[in-house]
PDB file of C-alpha atoms in Angstrom:
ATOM      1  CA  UNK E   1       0.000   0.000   0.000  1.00  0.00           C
ATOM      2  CA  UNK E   2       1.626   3.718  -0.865  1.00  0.00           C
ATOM      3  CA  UNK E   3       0.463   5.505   2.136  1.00  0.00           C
ATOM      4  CA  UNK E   4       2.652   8.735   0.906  1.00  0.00           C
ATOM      5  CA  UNK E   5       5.334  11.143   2.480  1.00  0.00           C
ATOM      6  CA  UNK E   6       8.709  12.231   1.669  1.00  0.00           C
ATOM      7  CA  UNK E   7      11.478   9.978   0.281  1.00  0.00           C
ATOM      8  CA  UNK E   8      13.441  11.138   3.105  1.00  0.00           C
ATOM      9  CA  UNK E   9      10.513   9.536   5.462  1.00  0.00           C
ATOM     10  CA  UNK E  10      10.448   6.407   3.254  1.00  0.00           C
ATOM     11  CA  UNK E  11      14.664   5.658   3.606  1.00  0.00           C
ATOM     12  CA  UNK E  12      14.122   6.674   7.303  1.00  0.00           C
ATOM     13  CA  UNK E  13      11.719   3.569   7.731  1.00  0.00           C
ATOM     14  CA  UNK E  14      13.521   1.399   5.703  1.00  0.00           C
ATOM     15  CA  UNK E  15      17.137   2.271   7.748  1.00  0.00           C
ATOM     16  CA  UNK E  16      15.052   1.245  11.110  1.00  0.00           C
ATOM     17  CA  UNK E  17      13.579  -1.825  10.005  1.00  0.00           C
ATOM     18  CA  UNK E  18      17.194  -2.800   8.620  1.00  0.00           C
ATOM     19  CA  UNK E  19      19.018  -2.208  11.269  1.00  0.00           C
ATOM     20  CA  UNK E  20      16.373  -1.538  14.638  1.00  0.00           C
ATOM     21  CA  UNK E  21      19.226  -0.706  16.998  1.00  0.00           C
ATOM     22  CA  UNK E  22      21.087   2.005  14.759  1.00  0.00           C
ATOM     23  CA  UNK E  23      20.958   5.640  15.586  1.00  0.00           C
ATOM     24  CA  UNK E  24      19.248   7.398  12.901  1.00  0.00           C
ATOM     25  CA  UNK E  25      19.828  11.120  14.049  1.00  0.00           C
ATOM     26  CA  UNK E  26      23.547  10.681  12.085  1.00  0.00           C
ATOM     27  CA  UNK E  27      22.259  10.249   9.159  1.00  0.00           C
ATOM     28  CA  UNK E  28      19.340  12.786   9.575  1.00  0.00           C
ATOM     29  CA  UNK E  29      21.997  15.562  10.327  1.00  0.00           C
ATOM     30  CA  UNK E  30      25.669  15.935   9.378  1.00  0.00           C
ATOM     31  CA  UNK E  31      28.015  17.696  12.294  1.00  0.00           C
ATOM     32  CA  UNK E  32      28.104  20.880  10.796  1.00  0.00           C
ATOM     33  CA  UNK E  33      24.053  21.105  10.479  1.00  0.00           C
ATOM     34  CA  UNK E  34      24.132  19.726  13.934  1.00  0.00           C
ATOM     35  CA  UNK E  35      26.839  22.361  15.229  1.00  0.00           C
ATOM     36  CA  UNK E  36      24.206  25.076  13.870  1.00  0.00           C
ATOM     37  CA  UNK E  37      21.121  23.279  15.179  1.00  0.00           C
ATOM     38  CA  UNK E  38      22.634  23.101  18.784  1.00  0.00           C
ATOM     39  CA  UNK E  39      23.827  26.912  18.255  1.00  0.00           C
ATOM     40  CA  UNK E  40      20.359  27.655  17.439  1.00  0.00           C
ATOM     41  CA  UNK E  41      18.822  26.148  20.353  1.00  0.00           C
ATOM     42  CA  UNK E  42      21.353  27.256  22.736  1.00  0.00           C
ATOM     43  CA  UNK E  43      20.674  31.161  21.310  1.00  0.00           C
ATOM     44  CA  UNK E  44      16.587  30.318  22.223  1.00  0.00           C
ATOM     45  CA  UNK E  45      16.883  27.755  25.286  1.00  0.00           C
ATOM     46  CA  UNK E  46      19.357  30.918  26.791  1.00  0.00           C
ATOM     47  CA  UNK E  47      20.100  29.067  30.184  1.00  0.00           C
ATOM     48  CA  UNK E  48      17.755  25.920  29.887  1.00  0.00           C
ATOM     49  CA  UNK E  49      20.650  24.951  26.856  1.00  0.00           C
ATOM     50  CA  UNK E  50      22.173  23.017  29.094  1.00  0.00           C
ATOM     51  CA  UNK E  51      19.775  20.382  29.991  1.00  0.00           C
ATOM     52  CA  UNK E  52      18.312  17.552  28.015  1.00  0.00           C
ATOM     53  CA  UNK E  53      16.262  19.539  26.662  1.00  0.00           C
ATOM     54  CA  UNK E  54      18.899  21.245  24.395  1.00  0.00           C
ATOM     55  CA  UNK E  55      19.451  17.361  22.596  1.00  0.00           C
ATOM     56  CA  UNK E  56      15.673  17.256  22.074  1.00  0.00           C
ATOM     57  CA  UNK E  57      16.165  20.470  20.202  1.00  0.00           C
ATOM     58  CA  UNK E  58      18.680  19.661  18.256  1.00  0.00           C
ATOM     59  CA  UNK E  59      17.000  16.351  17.144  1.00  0.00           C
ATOM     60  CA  UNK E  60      13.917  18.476  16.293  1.00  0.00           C
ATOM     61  CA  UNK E  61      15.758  21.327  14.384  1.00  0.00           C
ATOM     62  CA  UNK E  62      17.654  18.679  12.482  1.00  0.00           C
ATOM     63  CA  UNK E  63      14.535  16.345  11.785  1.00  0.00           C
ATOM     64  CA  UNK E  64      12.975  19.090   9.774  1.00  0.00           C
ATOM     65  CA  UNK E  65      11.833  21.587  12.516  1.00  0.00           C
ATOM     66  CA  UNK E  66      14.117  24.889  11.718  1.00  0.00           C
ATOM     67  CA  UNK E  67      13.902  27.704  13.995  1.00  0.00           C
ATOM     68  CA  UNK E  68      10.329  27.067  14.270  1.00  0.00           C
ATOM     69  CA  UNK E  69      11.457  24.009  16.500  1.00  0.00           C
ATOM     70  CA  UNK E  70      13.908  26.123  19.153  1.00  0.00           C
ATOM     71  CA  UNK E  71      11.281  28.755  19.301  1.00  0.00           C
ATOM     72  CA  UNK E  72       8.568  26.302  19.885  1.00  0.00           C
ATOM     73  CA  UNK E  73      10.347  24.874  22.789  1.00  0.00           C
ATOM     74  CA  UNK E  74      12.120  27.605  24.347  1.00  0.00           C
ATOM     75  CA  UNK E  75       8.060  28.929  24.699  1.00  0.00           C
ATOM     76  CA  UNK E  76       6.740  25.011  26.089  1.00  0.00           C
ATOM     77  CA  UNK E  77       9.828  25.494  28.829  1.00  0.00           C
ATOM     78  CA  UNK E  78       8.581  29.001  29.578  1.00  0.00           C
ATOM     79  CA  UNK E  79       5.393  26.809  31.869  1.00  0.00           C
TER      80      UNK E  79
END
């Protein structure tokens, strides 16, 4: 069944049923896009940067999330 999505989605999928206990985040995000992504969280996290929730930031900002990503949970830690 073609249930849609991107061809980045697709090879995602296919990666984790090939090989369930890989780490897919390295191939989602090379270290210089990561070295930005963490530099953009750190820049909206401000002091919070240095928890675990600056990873899940840079996970999100490197799956797809941009800016939008930092900002969105920079505002979620702000509760």
């Amino acid at each position: 069944a073609q249930l849609g999505g991107s061809s980045h989605a697709q090879q995602y999928l296919q990666n984790l049923d090939e090989h369930p206990n890989k780490l897919m985040f390295s191939q989602m995000c090379n270290p210089q896009a990561q070295a930005d992504a963490r530099a953009l969280c750190q820049k909206h996290l401000g002091t919070v940067g240095h928890s675990s929730y600056l990873e899940e930031c840079v996970y999100d900002v490197c799956a797809g999330g941009g800016e939008v990503a930092a900002e969105m949970t920079a505002e979620m830690l702000k509760f």
